[in-house]
PDB file of C-alpha atoms in Angstrom:
ATOM      1  CA  MET A   1       9.652 -18.454   0.442  1.00  0.00           C
ATOM      2  CA  ARG A   2       8.220 -19.334  -2.945  1.00  0.00           C
ATOM      3  CA  SER A   3       4.685 -19.445  -4.272  1.00  0.00           C
ATOM      4  CA  ILE A   4       3.081 -21.039  -7.310  1.00  0.00           C
ATOM      5  CA  LEU A   5       2.966 -17.631  -8.942  1.00  0.00           C
ATOM      6  CA  ALA A   6       6.587 -16.940  -8.097  1.00  0.00           C
ATOM      7  CA  LEU A   7       7.614 -20.118  -9.896  1.00  0.00           C
ATOM      8  CA  SER A   8       5.702 -19.076 -12.992  1.00  0.00           C
ATOM      9  CA  ILE A   9       7.476 -15.724 -13.058  1.00  0.00           C
ATOM     10  CA  LEU A  10      10.840 -17.427 -12.940  1.00  0.00           C
ATOM     11  CA  VAL A  11       9.877 -19.602 -15.885  1.00  0.00           C
ATOM     12  CA  GLY A  12       8.353 -16.660 -17.750  1.00  0.00           C
ATOM     13  CA  CYS A  13      11.474 -14.578 -17.472  1.00  0.00           C
ATOM     14  CA  ALA A  14      13.380 -17.205 -19.460  1.00  0.00           C
ATOM     15  CA  ARG A  15      11.390 -16.084 -22.542  1.00  0.00           C
ATOM     16  CA  ALA A  16      11.841 -12.828 -24.445  1.00  0.00           C
ATOM     17  CA  PRO A  17      11.803  -9.878 -22.013  1.00  0.00           C
ATOM     18  CA  VAL A  18       8.596  -7.881 -21.710  1.00  0.00           C
ATOM     19  CA  GLU A  19       8.766  -4.094 -21.922  1.00  0.00           C
ATOM     20  CA  ALA A  20       7.687  -2.139 -18.853  1.00  0.00           C
ATOM     21  CA  PRO A  21       7.906   1.620 -18.222  1.00  0.00           C
ATOM     22  CA  SER A  22      11.107   2.888 -16.630  1.00  0.00           C
ATOM     23  CA  GLU A  23       9.808   6.372 -15.700  1.00  0.00           C
ATOM     24  CA  ILE A  24       8.557   6.047 -12.128  1.00  0.00           C
ATOM     25  CA  GLY A  25       5.191   7.759 -12.641  1.00  0.00           C
ATOM     26  CA  GLU A  26       4.152   5.572 -15.557  1.00  0.00           C
ATOM     27  CA  LEU A  27       5.681   2.549 -13.839  1.00  0.00           C
ATOM     28  CA  GLY A  28       3.403   3.095 -10.834  1.00  0.00           C
ATOM     29  CA  LEU A  29       0.350   3.069 -13.106  1.00  0.00           C
ATOM     30  CA  PHE A  30       1.644  -0.020 -14.916  1.00  0.00           C
ATOM     31  CA  LEU A  31       2.140  -1.972 -11.685  1.00  0.00           C
ATOM     32  CA  PHE A  32      -1.311  -1.059 -10.378  1.00  0.00           C
ATOM     33  CA  GLU A  33      -2.966  -1.986 -13.687  1.00  0.00           C
ATOM     34  CA  HIS A  34      -1.203  -5.332 -14.079  1.00  0.00           C
ATOM     35  CA  PHE A  35      -1.303  -6.386 -10.418  1.00  0.00           C
ATOM     36  CA  GLU A  36      -3.770  -9.198 -11.198  1.00  0.00           C
ATOM     37  CA  ASP A  37      -2.444  -9.950 -14.687  1.00  0.00           C
ATOM     38  CA  PRO A  38      -2.725 -13.674 -15.581  1.00  0.00           C
ATOM     39  CA  GLU A  39       0.676 -13.476 -17.342  1.00  0.00           C
ATOM     40  CA  PRO A  40       2.979 -12.822 -14.368  1.00  0.00           C
ATOM     41  CA  GLU A  41       6.067 -12.258 -16.513  1.00  0.00           C
ATOM     42  CA  LEU A  42       4.466  -9.003 -17.697  1.00  0.00           C
ATOM     43  CA  ILE A  43       4.372  -7.417 -14.250  1.00  0.00           C
ATOM     44  CA  GLY A  44       7.682  -9.118 -13.428  1.00  0.00           C
ATOM     45  CA  ALA A  45       9.423  -6.731 -15.802  1.00  0.00           C
ATOM     46  CA  GLY A  46       7.834  -3.853 -13.908  1.00  0.00           C
ATOM     47  CA  TRP A  47       9.035  -5.163 -10.543  1.00  0.00           C
ATOM     48  CA  LEU A  48      12.589  -5.282 -11.874  1.00  0.00           C
ATOM     49  CA  ASN A  49      12.341  -1.630 -12.917  1.00  0.00           C
ATOM     50  CA  LEU A  50      10.920  -0.647  -9.536  1.00  0.00           C
ATOM     51  CA  ALA A  51      13.728  -2.511  -7.762  1.00  0.00           C
ATOM     52  CA  GLY A  52      16.305  -0.572  -9.764  1.00  0.00           C
ATOM     53  CA  PHE A  53      14.649   2.675  -8.754  1.00  0.00           C
ATOM     54  CA  LEU A  54      14.391   1.793  -5.038  1.00  0.00           C
ATOM     55  CA  GLN A  55      17.973   0.580  -4.843  1.00  0.00           C
ATOM     56  CA  GLY A  56      19.112   3.976  -6.141  1.00  0.00           C
ATOM     57  CA  VAL A  57      17.247   6.117  -3.589  1.00  0.00           C
ATOM     58  CA  ASP A  58      19.182   8.039  -0.947  1.00  0.00           C
ATOM     59  CA  TYR A  59      17.228   7.088   2.189  1.00  0.00           C
ATOM     60  CA  SER A  60      19.017   9.690   4.276  1.00  0.00           C
ATOM     61  CA  LEU A  61      16.894  12.340   2.520  1.00  0.00           C
ATOM     62  CA  SER A  62      13.796  13.692   4.247  1.00  0.00           C
ATOM     63  CA  ALA A  63      10.324  12.390   3.419  1.00  0.00           C
ATOM     64  CA  ASP A  64       9.555  15.549   1.419  1.00  0.00           C
ATOM     65  CA  GLU A  65      12.689  15.032  -0.652  1.00  0.00           C
ATOM     66  CA  ARG A  66      11.807  11.389  -1.343  1.00  0.00           C
ATOM     67  CA  ALA A  67       8.152  12.068  -2.158  1.00  0.00           C
ATOM     68  CA  LEU A  68       6.927  12.202  -5.742  1.00  0.00           C
ATOM     69  CA  THR A  69       3.778  13.364  -7.494  1.00  0.00           C
ATOM     70  CA  MET A  70       2.273  10.542  -9.549  1.00  0.00           C
ATOM     71  CA  PRO A  71       0.033  10.682 -12.639  1.00  0.00           C
ATOM     72  CA  PRO A  72      -3.710  10.230 -11.945  1.00  0.00           C
ATOM     73  CA  LEU A  73      -5.082   6.692 -11.815  1.00  0.00           C
ATOM     74  CA  ASP A  74      -7.926   6.232 -14.293  1.00  0.00           C
ATOM     75  CA  GLY A  75      -9.238   4.089 -17.146  1.00  0.00           C
ATOM     76  CA  PRO A  76      -7.174   0.980 -17.883  1.00  0.00           C
ATOM     77  CA  SER A  77      -4.670   1.921 -15.158  1.00  0.00           C
ATOM     78  CA  LEU A  78      -7.319   1.007 -12.572  1.00  0.00           C
ATOM     79  CA  GLY A  79      -6.751  -2.642 -13.481  1.00  0.00           C
ATOM     80  CA  GLY A  80     -10.440  -3.568 -13.477  1.00  0.00           C
ATOM     81  CA  LEU A  81     -11.377  -1.419 -10.459  1.00  0.00           C
ATOM     82  CA  SER A  82     -13.662   1.619 -10.645  1.00  0.00           C
ATOM     83  CA  ILE A  83     -13.692   5.177  -9.359  1.00  0.00           C
ATOM     84  CA  PRO A  84     -16.464   5.304  -6.724  1.00  0.00           C
ATOM     85  CA  GLU A  85     -19.732   6.792  -7.908  1.00  0.00           C
ATOM     86  CA  GLY A  86     -19.729  10.499  -7.096  1.00  0.00           C
ATOM     87  CA  ALA A  87     -15.912  10.835  -7.254  1.00  0.00           C
ATOM     88  CA  GLN A  88     -13.652  11.762 -10.168  1.00  0.00           C
ATOM     89  CA  ALA A  89     -10.136  10.687 -11.064  1.00  0.00           C
ATOM     90  CA  ALA A  90      -9.324  14.337 -11.818  1.00  0.00           C
ATOM     91  CA  ASP A  91      -9.749  15.117  -8.116  1.00  0.00           C
ATOM     92  CA  GLN A  92      -7.057  12.654  -7.004  1.00  0.00           C
ATOM     93  CA  VAL A  93      -4.007  13.902  -5.129  1.00  0.00           C
ATOM     94  CA  PRO A  94      -1.508  11.242  -6.273  1.00  0.00           C
ATOM     95  CA  VAL A  95       1.567  10.906  -4.048  1.00  0.00           C
ATOM     96  CA  ALA A  96       4.268   8.246  -3.681  1.00  0.00           C
ATOM     97  CA  ILE A  97       7.154   7.777  -1.292  1.00  0.00           C
ATOM     98  CA  SER A  98      10.004   5.303  -0.976  1.00  0.00           C
ATOM     99  CA  GLY A  99      11.267   4.024   2.340  1.00  0.00           C
ATOM    100  CA  GLU A 100      13.745   1.713   4.029  1.00  0.00           C
ATOM    101  CA  SER A 101      12.924  -0.789   6.765  1.00  0.00           C
ATOM    102  CA  LEU A 102      15.707  -2.204   8.906  1.00  0.00           C
ATOM    103  CA  TYR A 103      13.945  -5.574   9.045  1.00  0.00           C
ATOM    104  CA  PRO A 104      13.888  -8.395   6.460  1.00  0.00           C
ATOM    105  CA  LEU A 105      10.913  -9.301   4.299  1.00  0.00           C
ATOM    106  CA  ASP A 106       9.711 -12.180   6.488  1.00  0.00           C
ATOM    107  CA  ASP A 107       9.346  -9.790   9.429  1.00  0.00           C
ATOM    108  CA  GLN A 108       7.104  -7.514   7.348  1.00  0.00           C
ATOM    109  CA  LEU A 109       4.440 -10.226   7.287  1.00  0.00           C
ATOM    110  CA  GLN A 110       3.491  -9.145  10.822  1.00  0.00           C
ATOM    111  CA  LEU A 111       2.291  -5.805   9.434  1.00  0.00           C
ATOM    112  CA  MET A 112       0.026  -7.469   6.887  1.00  0.00           C
ATOM    113  CA  THR A 113      -1.501 -10.212   9.018  1.00  0.00           C
ATOM    114  CA  ASP A 114      -2.296  -8.486  12.325  1.00  0.00           C
ATOM    115  CA  PRO A 115      -6.089  -7.980  12.667  1.00  0.00           C
ATOM    116  CA  ASN A 116      -5.323  -4.819  14.658  1.00  0.00           C
ATOM    117  CA  GLN A 117      -3.938  -2.239  12.229  1.00  0.00           C
ATOM    118  CA  THR A 118      -3.964   0.652  14.725  1.00  0.00           C
ATOM    119  CA  CYS A 119      -0.448   2.145  15.007  1.00  0.00           C
ATOM    120  CA  ILE A 120       0.519   0.356  11.814  1.00  0.00           C
ATOM    121  CA  GLU A 121      -1.284   2.963   9.723  1.00  0.00           C
ATOM    122  CA  SER A 122      -0.612   6.683  10.228  1.00  0.00           C
ATOM    123  CA  SER A 123      -1.583   8.656  13.328  1.00  0.00           C
ATOM    124  CA  SER A 124      -4.788   9.988  11.707  1.00  0.00           C
ATOM    125  CA  THR A 125      -6.057   6.396  11.897  1.00  0.00           C
ATOM    126  CA  VAL A 126      -7.311   6.074  15.459  1.00  0.00           C
ATOM    127  CA  TRP A 127      -8.744   2.574  15.012  1.00  0.00           C
ATOM    128  CA  ALA A 128      -8.411  -0.051  12.265  1.00  0.00           C
ATOM    129  CA  GLY A 129      -9.675  -3.625  12.346  1.00  0.00           C
ATOM    130  CA  ARG A 130      -8.704  -6.083   9.611  1.00  0.00           C
ATOM    131  CA  THR A 131     -10.524  -9.258   8.584  1.00  0.00           C
ATOM    132  CA  PHE A 132      -9.302 -11.955   6.187  1.00  0.00           C
ATOM    133  CA  SER A 133     -11.180 -13.909   3.534  1.00  0.00           C
ATOM    134  CA  THR A 134      -8.270 -16.217   2.671  1.00  0.00           C
ATOM    135  CA  ASP A 135      -5.982 -18.414   4.789  1.00  0.00           C
ATOM    136  CA  VAL A 136      -3.529 -16.251   6.748  1.00  0.00           C
ATOM    137  CA  ALA A 137      -1.311 -19.135   7.897  1.00  0.00           C
ATOM    138  CA  CYS A 138      -1.033 -20.415   4.335  1.00  0.00           C
ATOM    139  CA  PHE A 139       0.117 -16.991   3.131  1.00  0.00           C
ATOM    140  CA  GLU A 140       2.583 -16.597   5.995  1.00  0.00           C
ATOM    141  CA  SER A 141       4.156 -19.970   5.236  1.00  0.00           C
ATOM    142  CA  GLY A 142       4.579 -19.143   1.545  1.00  0.00           C
ATOM    143  CA  ALA A 143       2.332 -22.005   0.409  1.00  0.00           C
ATOM    144  CA  CYS A 144      -0.302 -19.498  -0.781  1.00  0.00           C
ATOM    145  CA  GLU A 145       0.612 -16.595  -3.019  1.00  0.00           C
ATOM    146  CA  ARG A 146      -2.228 -14.227  -2.093  1.00  0.00           C
ATOM    147  CA  LEU A 147      -4.008 -12.793   0.919  1.00  0.00           C
ATOM    148  CA  GLU A 148      -7.391 -11.061   0.703  1.00  0.00           C
ATOM    149  CA  THR A 149      -8.254  -8.525   3.422  1.00  0.00           C
ATOM    150  CA  GLU A 150     -10.774  -5.869   4.375  1.00  0.00           C
ATOM    151  CA  THR A 151      -9.989  -3.164   6.923  1.00  0.00           C
ATOM    152  CA  GLU A 152     -12.536  -1.025   8.739  1.00  0.00           C
ATOM    153  CA  VAL A 153     -10.821   2.318   9.359  1.00  0.00           C
ATOM    154  CA  ARG A 154     -11.680   5.209  11.652  1.00  0.00           C
ATOM    155  CA  LYS A 155      -9.975   8.479  10.680  1.00  0.00           C
ATOM    156  CA  ASP A 156     -10.008  11.333  13.158  1.00  0.00           C
ATOM    157  CA  SER A 157      -8.138  14.532  12.371  1.00  0.00           C
ATOM    158  CA  PHE A 158      -8.593  18.284  12.492  1.00  0.00           C
ATOM    159  CA  PHE A 159      -9.991  18.180   8.950  1.00  0.00           C
ATOM    160  CA  ALA A 160     -12.324  15.202   9.013  1.00  0.00           C
ATOM    161  CA  LYS A 161     -13.803  12.443  11.118  1.00  0.00           C
ATOM    162  CA  VAL A 162     -14.910   9.512   8.999  1.00  0.00           C
ATOM    163  CA  TRP A 163     -15.253   5.727   8.787  1.00  0.00           C
ATOM    164  CA  TYR A 164     -14.368   3.845   5.605  1.00  0.00           C
ATOM    165  CA  ASP A 165     -13.880   0.252   4.481  1.00  0.00           C
ATOM    166  CA  GLN A 166     -10.741  -0.614   2.529  1.00  0.00           C
ATOM    167  CA  HIS A 167     -10.205  -3.751   0.447  1.00  0.00           C
ATOM    168  CA  LYS A 168      -6.630  -4.956   0.018  1.00  0.00           C
ATOM    169  CA  THR A 169      -5.031  -7.902  -1.767  1.00  0.00           C
ATOM    170  CA  TYR A 170      -1.437  -8.964  -1.107  1.00  0.00           C
ATOM    171  CA  ARG A 171       0.541 -11.119  -3.546  1.00  0.00           C
ATOM    172  CA  ARG A 172       3.967 -12.744  -3.369  1.00  0.00           C
ATOM    173  CA  PHE A 173       6.300 -12.402  -6.358  1.00  0.00           C
ATOM    174  CA  GLU A 174       9.733 -13.723  -7.288  1.00  0.00           C
ATOM    175  CA  VAL A 175      11.392 -12.478 -10.464  1.00  0.00           C
ATOM    176  CA  GLU A 176      14.671 -13.528 -12.051  1.00  0.00           C
ATOM    177  CA  ASP A 177      16.902 -10.695 -13.242  1.00  0.00           C
ATOM    178  CA  SER A 178      19.221 -10.719 -16.257  1.00  0.00           C
ATOM    179  CA  GLU A 179      22.121 -12.064 -14.163  1.00  0.00           C
ATOM    180  CA  GLY A 180      20.147 -14.973 -12.717  1.00  0.00           C
ATOM    181  CA  GLY A 181      19.495 -13.350  -9.336  1.00  0.00           C
ATOM    182  CA  VAL A 182      16.049 -13.642  -7.782  1.00  0.00           C
ATOM    183  CA  LEU A 183      14.064 -10.596  -6.739  1.00  0.00           C
ATOM    184  CA  GLU A 184      11.645 -11.376  -3.888  1.00  0.00           C
ATOM    185  CA  LEU A 185       8.808  -9.091  -2.888  1.00  0.00           C
ATOM    186  CA  ILE A 186       5.281  -8.804  -1.540  1.00  0.00           C
ATOM    187  CA  ALA A 187       2.921  -6.195  -2.965  1.00  0.00           C
ATOM    188  CA  GLY A 188      -0.485  -5.043  -1.794  1.00  0.00           C
ATOM    189  CA  ARG A 189      -3.133  -3.284  -3.895  1.00  0.00           C
ATOM    190  CA  ALA A 190      -5.895  -1.473  -1.979  1.00  0.00           C
ATOM    191  CA  TRP A 191      -9.058   0.402  -2.861  1.00  0.00           C
ATOM    192  CA  THR A 192     -12.365   1.760  -1.589  1.00  0.00           C
ATOM    193  CA  ASP A 193     -15.510   1.195  -3.627  1.00  0.00           C
ATOM    194  CA  GLN A 194     -17.744   4.044  -2.467  1.00  0.00           C
ATOM    195  CA  VAL A 195     -17.735   7.607  -1.142  1.00  0.00           C
ATOM    196  CA  PHE A 196     -17.825   7.603   2.672  1.00  0.00           C
ATOM    197  CA  GLU A 197     -19.560  10.533   4.356  1.00  0.00           C
ATOM    198  CA  GLY A 198     -17.918  12.084   7.406  1.00  0.00           C
ATOM    199  CA  ASP A 199     -19.535  12.596  10.780  1.00  0.00           C
ATOM    200  CA  SER A 200     -20.427  16.205   9.980  1.00  0.00           C
ATOM    201  CA  GLY A 201     -22.432  15.261   6.899  1.00  0.00           C
ATOM    202  CA  VAL A 202     -20.418  17.864   4.996  1.00  0.00           C
ATOM    203  CA  ASN A 203     -16.984  16.261   4.558  1.00  0.00           C
ATOM    204  CA  SER A 204     -16.379  12.942   2.804  1.00  0.00           C
ATOM    205  CA  TRP A 205     -13.651  10.454   1.933  1.00  0.00           C
ATOM    206  CA  ASP A 206     -14.225  10.160  -1.803  1.00  0.00           C
ATOM    207  CA  GLN A 207     -11.661   7.682  -3.131  1.00  0.00           C
ATOM    208  CA  LEU A 208      -8.591   5.764  -2.070  1.00  0.00           C
ATOM    209  CA  PHE A 209      -6.319   3.539  -4.137  1.00  0.00           C
ATOM    210  CA  HIS A 210      -2.807   2.535  -3.195  1.00  0.00           C
ATOM    211  CA  LEU A 211       0.032   0.184  -4.060  1.00  0.00           C
ATOM    212  CA  ASP A 212       2.209  -0.965  -1.173  1.00  0.00           C
ATOM    213  CA  VAL A 213       5.446  -2.821  -2.029  1.00  0.00           C
ATOM    214  CA  TYR A 214       7.895  -4.686   0.255  1.00  0.00           C
ATOM    215  CA  LEU A 215      11.115  -5.591  -1.589  1.00  0.00           C
ATOM    216  CA  ALA A 216      13.725  -7.890  -0.042  1.00  0.00           C
ATOM    217  CA  ASP A 217      17.177  -6.287  -0.167  1.00  0.00           C
ATOM    218  CA  GLY A 218      19.614  -8.268   1.946  1.00  0.00           C
ATOM    219  CA  PRO A 219      18.923  -7.770   5.674  1.00  0.00           C
ATOM    220  CA  ARG A 220      16.604  -4.828   4.970  1.00  0.00           C
ATOM    221  CA  THR A 221      13.346  -4.287   3.104  1.00  0.00           C
ATOM    222  CA  LEU A 222      12.856  -1.448   0.630  1.00  0.00           C
ATOM    223  CA  ARG A 223       9.367   0.063   0.601  1.00  0.00           C
ATOM    224  CA  TRP A 224       7.291   1.786  -2.047  1.00  0.00           C
ATOM    225  CA  PHE A 225       3.928   3.312  -1.215  1.00  0.00           C
ATOM    226  CA  SER A 226       1.914   5.115  -3.898  1.00  0.00           C
ATOM    227  CA  MET A 227      -1.490   6.563  -3.019  1.00  0.00           C
ATOM    228  CA  TRP A 228      -4.217   8.084  -5.172  1.00  0.00           C
ATOM    229  CA  SER A 229      -6.943   9.641  -3.015  1.00  0.00           C
ATOM    230  CA  SER A 230      -9.264  12.597  -2.566  1.00  0.00           C
ATOM    231  CA  LEU A 231     -11.347  14.143   0.195  1.00  0.00           C
ATOM    232  CA  SER A 232     -14.118  16.712   0.117  1.00  0.00           C
ATOM    233  CA  VAL A 233     -13.137  19.051   2.947  1.00  0.00           C
ATOM    234  CA  ALA A 234     -13.859  22.779   2.897  1.00  0.00           C
ATOM    235  CA  GLY A 235     -10.683  24.842   3.031  1.00  0.00           C
ATOM    236  CA  LEU A 236      -8.284  21.939   2.409  1.00  0.00           C
ATOM    237  CA  GLY A 237      -6.398  22.541  -0.832  1.00  0.00           C
ATOM    238  CA  ASP A 238      -4.471  19.966  -2.826  1.00  0.00           C
ATOM    239  CA  ASP A 239      -1.049  21.189  -1.685  1.00  0.00           C
ATOM    240  CA  ALA A 240      -1.986  21.028   1.979  1.00  0.00           C
ATOM    241  CA  TYR A 241      -3.561  17.611   1.554  1.00  0.00           C
ATOM    242  CA  SER A 242      -0.517  16.364  -0.361  1.00  0.00           C
ATOM    243  CA  ASN A 243       1.701  17.368   2.573  1.00  0.00           C
ATOM    244  CA  LEU A 244      -0.603  15.506   4.956  1.00  0.00           C
ATOM    245  CA  VAL A 245      -0.384  12.385   2.786  1.00  0.00           C
ATOM    246  CA  VAL A 246       3.432  12.517   2.668  1.00  0.00           C
ATOM    247  CA  ASN A 247       3.595  12.907   6.453  1.00  0.00           C
ATOM    248  CA  GLY A 248       1.113  10.063   6.909  1.00  0.00           C
ATOM    249  CA  LEU A 249       3.023   7.700   4.637  1.00  0.00           C
ATOM    250  CA  GLU A 250       6.276   8.497   6.440  1.00  0.00           C
ATOM    251  CA  GLU A 251       4.550   7.837   9.760  1.00  0.00           C
ATOM    252  CA  ALA A 252       3.310   4.467   8.513  1.00  0.00           C
ATOM    253  CA  LEU A 253       6.848   3.505   7.485  1.00  0.00           C
ATOM    254  CA  ARG A 254       8.188   4.499  10.913  1.00  0.00           C
ATOM    255  CA  PHE A 255       5.296   2.857  12.778  1.00  0.00           C
ATOM    256  CA  GLY A 256       5.938  -0.356  10.872  1.00  0.00           C
ATOM    257  CA  ASP A 257       9.524  -0.693  12.087  1.00  0.00           C
ATOM    258  CA  GLU A 258       8.513   0.194  15.645  1.00  0.00           C
ATOM    259  CA  TYR A 259       5.774  -2.432  15.528  1.00  0.00           C
ATOM    260  CA  ILE A 260       8.226  -5.099  14.347  1.00  0.00           C
ATOM    261  CA  ALA A 261      10.678  -4.052  17.058  1.00  0.00           C
ATOM    262  CA  GLY A 262       7.919  -4.307  19.663  1.00  0.00           C
ATOM    263  CA  VAL A 263       8.503  -0.730  20.833  1.00  0.00           C
ATOM    264  CA  GLN A 264       5.631   1.736  20.330  1.00  0.00           C
ATOM    265  CA  THR A 265       7.268   5.144  20.707  1.00  0.00           C
ATOM    266  CA  SER A 266       5.850   7.344  17.906  1.00  0.00           C
ATOM    267  CA  CYS A 267       2.196   6.296  17.840  1.00  0.00           C
ATOM    268  CA  THR A 268       0.204   7.601  20.797  1.00  0.00           C
ATOM    269  CA  HIS A 269      -3.007   5.609  20.216  1.00  0.00           C
ATOM    270  CA  ASP A 270      -4.051   2.745  22.484  1.00  0.00           C
ATOM    271  CA  ARG A 271      -3.932  -0.429  20.399  1.00  0.00           C
ATOM    272  CA  SER A 272      -6.061  -2.195  22.988  1.00  0.00           C
ATOM    273  CA  ALA A 273      -8.851   0.381  22.835  1.00  0.00           C
ATOM    274  CA  PRO A 274     -12.301  -0.998  21.917  1.00  0.00           C
ATOM    275  CA  ARG A 275     -13.833  -0.297  18.542  1.00  0.00           C
ATOM    276  CA  PRO A 276     -15.502   3.147  18.545  1.00  0.00           C
ATOM    277  CA  GLU A 277     -19.188   3.314  17.773  1.00  0.00           C
ATOM    278  CA  ARG A 278     -19.885   3.572  14.058  1.00  0.00           C
ATOM    279  CA  ARG A 279     -23.012   5.517  13.133  1.00  0.00           C
TER     280      ARG A 279
END
């Protein structure tokens, strides 16, 4: 599978190499910032560094052992996006986790292109409906290098009940390494553009940015999910929220493989349930 952009990265990598951060925290900011860069060889250097990191992870470790705290996402690192009015970058709880899927990259397309995202996201998402503003079939075939989506999400947990709308862009990339091998991946960059008030009128979902990477690695796919978010919930401290995020990201990784396998064992929500009323 090869896109127009992927071809340009392969050509670009024949020129002098572009420097990209090797430290994983700064690399995460770099990849988010340059996601839409018009010079694809720049972010290509970052993808190579991320691949080296992911290929060195011990995936037998627990989610807590694989999780990392990231630097805050702000200023130029936002890559042209903005912190929602009323929220602050300093309030972000930035967490990332690596993961391993048993299924190849082509199978992962099912997770991106299903309009029903319930039981693909974590268990705190009780309903999620995705719409598309670009051609899904074109993206699936590899003829188009990007997919634009918006997902309406209903979160329902002990701490908060809230609706929010999430924008997400997926892009295909192919990058040539120093030995002439080709790195193939799909990455998604997501964001919310406003503070969403919870049902109680007291709690709110203040900001959400994330970078979601699917890297082909033989018969498996290596995953990277970094998330910068904050809630306003009385009594919920950063450490407790960080643990919830790690657990949620691990659930999403597990749900993804179960979805591809066609066996829903971990997620208890009804994927056929109608959309709840949104007030």
